Every structure is written in C-alpha cells, then in structure tokens.
CSV table of C-alpha atoms in Angstrom, one decimal:
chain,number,residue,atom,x,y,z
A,1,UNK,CA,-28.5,-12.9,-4.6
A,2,UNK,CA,-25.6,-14.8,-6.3
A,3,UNK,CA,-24.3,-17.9,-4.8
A,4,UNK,CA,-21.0,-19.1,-3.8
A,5,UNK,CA,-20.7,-22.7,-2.9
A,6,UNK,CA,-17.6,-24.0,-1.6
A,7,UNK,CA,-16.1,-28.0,-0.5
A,8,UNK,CA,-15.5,-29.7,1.5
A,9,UNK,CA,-17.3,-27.6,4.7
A,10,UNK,CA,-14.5,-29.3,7.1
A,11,UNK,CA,-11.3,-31.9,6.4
A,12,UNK,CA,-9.0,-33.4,8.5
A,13,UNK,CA,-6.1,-34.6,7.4
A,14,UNK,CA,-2.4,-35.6,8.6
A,15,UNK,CA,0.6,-33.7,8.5
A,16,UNK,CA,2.6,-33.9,5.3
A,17,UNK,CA,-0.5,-34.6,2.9
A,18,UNK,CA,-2.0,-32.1,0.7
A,19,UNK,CA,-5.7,-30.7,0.7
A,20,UNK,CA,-7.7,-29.3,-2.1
A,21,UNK,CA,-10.3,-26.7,-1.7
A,22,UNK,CA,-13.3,-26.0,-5.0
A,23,UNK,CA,-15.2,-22.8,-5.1
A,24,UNK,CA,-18.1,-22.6,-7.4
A,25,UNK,CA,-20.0,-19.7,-8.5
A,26,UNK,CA,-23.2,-21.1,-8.9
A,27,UNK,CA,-25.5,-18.8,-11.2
A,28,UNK,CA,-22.7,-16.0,-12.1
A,29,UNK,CA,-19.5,-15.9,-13.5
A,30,UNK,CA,-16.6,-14.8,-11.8
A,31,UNK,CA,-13.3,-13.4,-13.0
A,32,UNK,CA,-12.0,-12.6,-9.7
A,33,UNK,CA,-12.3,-14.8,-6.6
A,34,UNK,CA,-10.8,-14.1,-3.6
A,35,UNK,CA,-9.6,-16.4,-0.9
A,36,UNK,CA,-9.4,-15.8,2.8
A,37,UNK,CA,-8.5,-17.5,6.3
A,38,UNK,CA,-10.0,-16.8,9.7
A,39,UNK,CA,-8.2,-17.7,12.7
A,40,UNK,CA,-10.1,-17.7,16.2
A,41,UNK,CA,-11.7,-14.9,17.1
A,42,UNK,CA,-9.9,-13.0,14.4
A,43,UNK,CA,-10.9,-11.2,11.1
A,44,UNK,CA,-10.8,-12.6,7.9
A,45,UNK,CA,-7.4,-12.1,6.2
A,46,UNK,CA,-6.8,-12.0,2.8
A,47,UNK,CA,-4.7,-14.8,1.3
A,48,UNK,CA,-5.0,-14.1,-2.5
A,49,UNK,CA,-7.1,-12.7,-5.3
A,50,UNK,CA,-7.8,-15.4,-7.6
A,51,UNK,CA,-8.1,-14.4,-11.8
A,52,UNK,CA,-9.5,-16.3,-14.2
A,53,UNK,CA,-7.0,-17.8,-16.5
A,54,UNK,CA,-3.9,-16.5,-15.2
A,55,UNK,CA,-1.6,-16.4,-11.8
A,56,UNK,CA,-3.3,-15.4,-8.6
A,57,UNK,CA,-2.0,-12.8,-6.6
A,58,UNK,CA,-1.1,-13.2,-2.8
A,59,UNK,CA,-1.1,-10.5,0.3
A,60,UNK,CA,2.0,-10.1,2.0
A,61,UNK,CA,3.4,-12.8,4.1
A,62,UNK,CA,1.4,-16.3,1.9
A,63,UNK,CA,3.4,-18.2,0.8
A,64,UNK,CA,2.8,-19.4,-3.1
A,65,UNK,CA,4.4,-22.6,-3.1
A,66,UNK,CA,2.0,-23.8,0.3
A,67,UNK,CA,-1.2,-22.5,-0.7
A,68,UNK,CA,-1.5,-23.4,-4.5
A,69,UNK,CA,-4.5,-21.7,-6.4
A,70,UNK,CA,-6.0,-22.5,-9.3
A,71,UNK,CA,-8.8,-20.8,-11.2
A,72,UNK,CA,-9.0,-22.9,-14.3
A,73,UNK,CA,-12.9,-21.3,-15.0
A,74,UNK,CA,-14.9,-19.0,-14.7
A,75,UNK,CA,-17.1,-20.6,-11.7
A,76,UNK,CA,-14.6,-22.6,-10.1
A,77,UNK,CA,-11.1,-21.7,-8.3
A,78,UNK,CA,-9.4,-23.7,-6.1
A,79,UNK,CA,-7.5,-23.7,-3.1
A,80,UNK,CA,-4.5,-26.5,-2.5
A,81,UNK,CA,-3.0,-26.5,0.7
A,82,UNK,CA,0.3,-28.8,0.3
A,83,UNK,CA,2.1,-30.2,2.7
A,84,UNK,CA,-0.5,-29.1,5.7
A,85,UNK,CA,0.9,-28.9,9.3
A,86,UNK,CA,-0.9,-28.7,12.4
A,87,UNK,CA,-0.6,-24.7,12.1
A,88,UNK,CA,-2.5,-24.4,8.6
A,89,UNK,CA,-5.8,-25.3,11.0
A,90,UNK,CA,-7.8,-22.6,10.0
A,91,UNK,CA,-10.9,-21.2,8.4
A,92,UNK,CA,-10.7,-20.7,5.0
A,93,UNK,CA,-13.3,-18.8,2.8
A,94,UNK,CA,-13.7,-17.9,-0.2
A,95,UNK,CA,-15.7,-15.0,-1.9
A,96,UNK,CA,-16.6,-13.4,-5.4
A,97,UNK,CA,-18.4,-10.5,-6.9
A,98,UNK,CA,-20.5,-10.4,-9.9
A,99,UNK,CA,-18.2,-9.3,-12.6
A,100,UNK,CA,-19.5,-5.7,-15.1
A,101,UNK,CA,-20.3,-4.0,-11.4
A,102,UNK,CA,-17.7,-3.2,-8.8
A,103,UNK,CA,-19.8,-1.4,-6.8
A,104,UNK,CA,-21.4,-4.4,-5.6
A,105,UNK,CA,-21.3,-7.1,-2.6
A,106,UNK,CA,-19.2,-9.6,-2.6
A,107,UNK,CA,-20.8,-13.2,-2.0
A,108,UNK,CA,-19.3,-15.5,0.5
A,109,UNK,CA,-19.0,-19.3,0.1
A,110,UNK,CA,-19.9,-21.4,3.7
A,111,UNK,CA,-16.0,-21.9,4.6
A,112,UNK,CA,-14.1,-24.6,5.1
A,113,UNK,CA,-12.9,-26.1,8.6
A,114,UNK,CA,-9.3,-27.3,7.8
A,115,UNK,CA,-8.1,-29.2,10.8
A,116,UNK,CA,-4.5,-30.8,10.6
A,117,UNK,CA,-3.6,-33.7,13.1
B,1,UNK,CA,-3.4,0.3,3.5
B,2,UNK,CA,-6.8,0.7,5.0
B,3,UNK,CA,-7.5,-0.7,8.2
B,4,UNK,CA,-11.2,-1.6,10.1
B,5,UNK,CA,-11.6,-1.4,13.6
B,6,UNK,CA,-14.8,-2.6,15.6
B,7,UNK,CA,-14.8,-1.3,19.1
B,8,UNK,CA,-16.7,-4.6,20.5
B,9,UNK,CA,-15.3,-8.2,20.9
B,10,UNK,CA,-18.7,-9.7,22.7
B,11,UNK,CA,-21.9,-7.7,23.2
B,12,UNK,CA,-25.0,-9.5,25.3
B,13,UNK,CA,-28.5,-7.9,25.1
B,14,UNK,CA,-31.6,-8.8,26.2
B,15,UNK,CA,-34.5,-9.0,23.2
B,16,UNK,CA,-35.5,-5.5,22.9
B,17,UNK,CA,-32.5,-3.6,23.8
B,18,UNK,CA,-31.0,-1.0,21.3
B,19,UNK,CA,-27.9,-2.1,19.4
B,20,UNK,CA,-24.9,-0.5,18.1
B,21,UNK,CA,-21.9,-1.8,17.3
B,22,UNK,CA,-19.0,0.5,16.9
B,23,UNK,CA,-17.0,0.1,13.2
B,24,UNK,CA,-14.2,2.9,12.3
B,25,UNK,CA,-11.7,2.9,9.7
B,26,UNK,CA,-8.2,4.3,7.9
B,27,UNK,CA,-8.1,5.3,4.3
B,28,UNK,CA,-7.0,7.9,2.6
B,29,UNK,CA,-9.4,8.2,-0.3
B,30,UNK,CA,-13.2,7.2,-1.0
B,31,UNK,CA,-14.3,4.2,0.5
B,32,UNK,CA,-17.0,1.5,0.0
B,33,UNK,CA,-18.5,0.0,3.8
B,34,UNK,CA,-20.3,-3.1,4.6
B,35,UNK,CA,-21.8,-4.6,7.6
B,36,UNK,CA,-22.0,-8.3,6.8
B,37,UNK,CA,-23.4,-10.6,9.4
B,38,UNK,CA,-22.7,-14.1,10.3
B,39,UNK,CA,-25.1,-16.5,11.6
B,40,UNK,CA,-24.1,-20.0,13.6
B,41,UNK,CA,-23.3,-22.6,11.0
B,42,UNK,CA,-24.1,-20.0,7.8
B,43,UNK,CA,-22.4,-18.1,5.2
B,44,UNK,CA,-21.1,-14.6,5.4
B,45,UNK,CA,-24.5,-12.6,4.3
B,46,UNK,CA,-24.6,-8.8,3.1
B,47,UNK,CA,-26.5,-6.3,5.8
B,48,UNK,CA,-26.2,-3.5,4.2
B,49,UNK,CA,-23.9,-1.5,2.1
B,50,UNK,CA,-22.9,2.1,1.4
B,51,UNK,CA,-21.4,3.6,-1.9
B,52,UNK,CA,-22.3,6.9,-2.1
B,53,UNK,CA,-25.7,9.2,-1.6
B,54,UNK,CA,-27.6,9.5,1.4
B,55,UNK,CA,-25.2,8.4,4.6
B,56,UNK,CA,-27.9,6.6,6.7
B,57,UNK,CA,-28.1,3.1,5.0
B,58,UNK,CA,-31.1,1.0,5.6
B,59,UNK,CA,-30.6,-2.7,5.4
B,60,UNK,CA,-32.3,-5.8,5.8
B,61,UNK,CA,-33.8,-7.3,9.3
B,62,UNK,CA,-34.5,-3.9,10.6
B,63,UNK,CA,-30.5,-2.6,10.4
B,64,UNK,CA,-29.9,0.7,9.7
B,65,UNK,CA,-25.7,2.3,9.6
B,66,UNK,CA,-24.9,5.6,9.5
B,67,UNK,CA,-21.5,6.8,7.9
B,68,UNK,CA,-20.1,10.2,9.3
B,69,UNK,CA,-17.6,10.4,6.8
B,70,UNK,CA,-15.6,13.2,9.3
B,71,UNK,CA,-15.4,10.5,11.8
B,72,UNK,CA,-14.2,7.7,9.5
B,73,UNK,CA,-17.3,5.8,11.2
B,74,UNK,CA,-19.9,3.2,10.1
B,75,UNK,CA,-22.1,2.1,12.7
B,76,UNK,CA,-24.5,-0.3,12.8
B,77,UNK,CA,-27.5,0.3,14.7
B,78,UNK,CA,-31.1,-1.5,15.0
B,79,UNK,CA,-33.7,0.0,18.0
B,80,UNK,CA,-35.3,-3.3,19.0
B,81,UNK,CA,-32.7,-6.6,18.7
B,82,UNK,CA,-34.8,-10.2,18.7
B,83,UNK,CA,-33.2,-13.5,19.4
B,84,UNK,CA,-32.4,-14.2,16.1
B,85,UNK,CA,-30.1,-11.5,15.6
B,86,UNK,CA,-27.5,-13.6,17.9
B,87,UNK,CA,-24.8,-14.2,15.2
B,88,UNK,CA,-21.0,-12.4,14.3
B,89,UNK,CA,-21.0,-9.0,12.9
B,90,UNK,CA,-18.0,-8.1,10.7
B,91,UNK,CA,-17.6,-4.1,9.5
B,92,UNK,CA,-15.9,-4.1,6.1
B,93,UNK,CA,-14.2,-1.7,3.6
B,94,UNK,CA,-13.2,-1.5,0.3
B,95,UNK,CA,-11.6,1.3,-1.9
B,96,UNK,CA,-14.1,3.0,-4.3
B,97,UNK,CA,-12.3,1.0,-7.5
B,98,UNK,CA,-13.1,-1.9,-9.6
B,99,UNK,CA,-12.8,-5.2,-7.9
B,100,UNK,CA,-11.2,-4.1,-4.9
B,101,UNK,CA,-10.7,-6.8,-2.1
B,102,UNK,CA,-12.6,-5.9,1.4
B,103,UNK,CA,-10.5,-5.4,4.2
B,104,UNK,CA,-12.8,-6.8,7.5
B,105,UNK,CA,-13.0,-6.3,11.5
B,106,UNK,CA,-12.4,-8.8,13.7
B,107,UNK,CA,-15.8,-9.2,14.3
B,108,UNK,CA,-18.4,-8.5,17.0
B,109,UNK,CA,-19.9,-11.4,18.3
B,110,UNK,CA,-23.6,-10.4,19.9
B,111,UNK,CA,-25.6,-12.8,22.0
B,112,UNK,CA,-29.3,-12.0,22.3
B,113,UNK,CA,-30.7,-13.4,25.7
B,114,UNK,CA,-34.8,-14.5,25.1
C-alpha cells in the first residue's frame, strides 16, 4: 500500500517555542491530507483537512493561528504548532488517501509524540 | 455529524479465544466503515474495509466484520486470536463522498495472554 511518512516521531520542547511537523507521501500524490491528535486513551480527532495549494480547513474548536498548516506540495504538508504549552502534549497524526479514488483507505503516517515542558 | 462508538475500552483473551469487538455508529445517509488496527510502536494499518456489496467483509490476519446496516453495527470478529494480535483497534466511518475525513472510536485496546 501507499506510504505516509511523517517527522520527527517525538519532540520535546519548552513552552513559548514553536514546532514544526512534515508529512510526506512517499510513492503517491496527495491533494488532501488530513491532520489529527490523539489524547490518552482517546480517539483520534480531527484537527484539519489539509489541500494542496490553498488554505486548510479546521474542525470546530482548532484554532488557526496555533496550529499553522502548510501544504506547499503535493507529498508534503506540514504541521506548525506555535507557541506550544504544556497542554498541546499530544499525539498528532497525519493521514492521506490516494487521490482519483475516494472509495479507498486512507494511509496513516507513524505519529508524532509532541511533549511540551 | 456522524459519530462511532466501540463498546470495549480493554479486552484480555487468552490465544485461541473468539474475538469481537463491538463498533456502532450515527449517520444519516450511506456510510463507508473501517476497522483499522494499531500495533505497539507502528502506524495506523487498514483491517478491512466496507463500501458496498456483500456485508460480511473479510480482511487480512484472519478478520472478518460484519455490517447489519439495520443495526448501524460493524463488528469485528476473528474465531481464533494469537499473541500477535495484541495491539489497539479503532472502528471508523466515513460518508459515501469524495474525500471525506473518517470519523474514529476511541479505540479498543486487546491484550492477548500466550
């Protein structure tokens, strides 16, 4: 299947600095990404969708100006968490489906453990 | 909005028990489902999938789901679980439309005893 790489797998960083976040599609393009966090023993919750060449769009509740996204190609988007406090620790992961066929999975990158001290 | 439920936080087994894990969910319309598994330390994989046809869905590992569409239900079943099936089990949906974002569970973690 296709594969979605993402990096770092975990950061720690202090309070008040900003982190960025890459996801690659390795062997597909992808016009949509889609970005999610995972708290403890919680589902996955959408945070944005993520389109090629233009402004992402974010679920309910995220704010834009904290979690920045960028998806400047087709294989990369990225994730920019800006001015990280101790309560943006989470899980985030991001996903993508092969473009031409909706009716497909979506692949998964490996997550990233954000952990702010 | 749809919503997924999965009935089970933690599930223990011993190898060669019978699994199923309990997924049931809220939409209005036509739906696609997913049983995607987690292993320690590893990517979000695809189980198995259902779009349309033939409601029992056969998926890799030995996993089998069945949807009963009147019951808004997807679950995932396999007759003999090993010790490598210990991992987190997420039930997914998305509406039948192009690029339409999944909408998870909170998961099912199952822990296979040797």
């Amino acid at each position: 299947g296709a594969v979605v790489s993402q990096h770092p797998s975990w950061v720690i960083c202090k309070s008040g600095t900003s982190v960025k976040i890459e996801c690659r599609s390795l062997d597909f393009q992808a016009t949509t990404m889609f970005w999610y966090r995972q708290f403890p023993k919680q589902s996955l919750m959408l945070m944005a969708t993520s389109n090629e060449g233009s402004k992402a769009t974010y679920e309910q509740g995220v704010e834009k100006d904290k979690f920045l996204i960028n998806h400047a190609s087709l294989t990369l988007s990225t994730l920019t968490v800006t001015s990280a406090h101790p309560e943006d620790s989470s899980f985030y992961i991001c996903s993508a489906r092969v473009p031409g066929d909706f009716a497909t999975e979506a692949f998964f990158g490996q997550g990233t453990r954000l952990t702010v001290v | 909005a749809q919503s997924v439920s999965q009935h089970n936080h933690h599930v223990i087994l011993s190898e060669a028990a019978s699994l199923e894990l309990g997924c049931n969910y809220s939409y209005g319309g036509t739906v696609n489902l997913f049983w995607y598994v987690q292993y320690p330390g590893q990517h979000l994989q695809l189980l198995l999938k259902y779009f349309s046809g033939d409601p029992l869905v056969k998926g890799i590992k030995g996993f089998e789901a069945e949807f009963i569409k009147s019951k808004f239900s997807f679950n995932l079943r396999k007759p003999s679980v090993q010790w490598s099936d210990t991992a987190e089990y997420f039930c997914a949906v998305s509406p039948d439309s192009g690029y339409s974002t999944l909408t998870f569970g909170k998961g099912t973690m199952l822990l296979v005893s040797p």
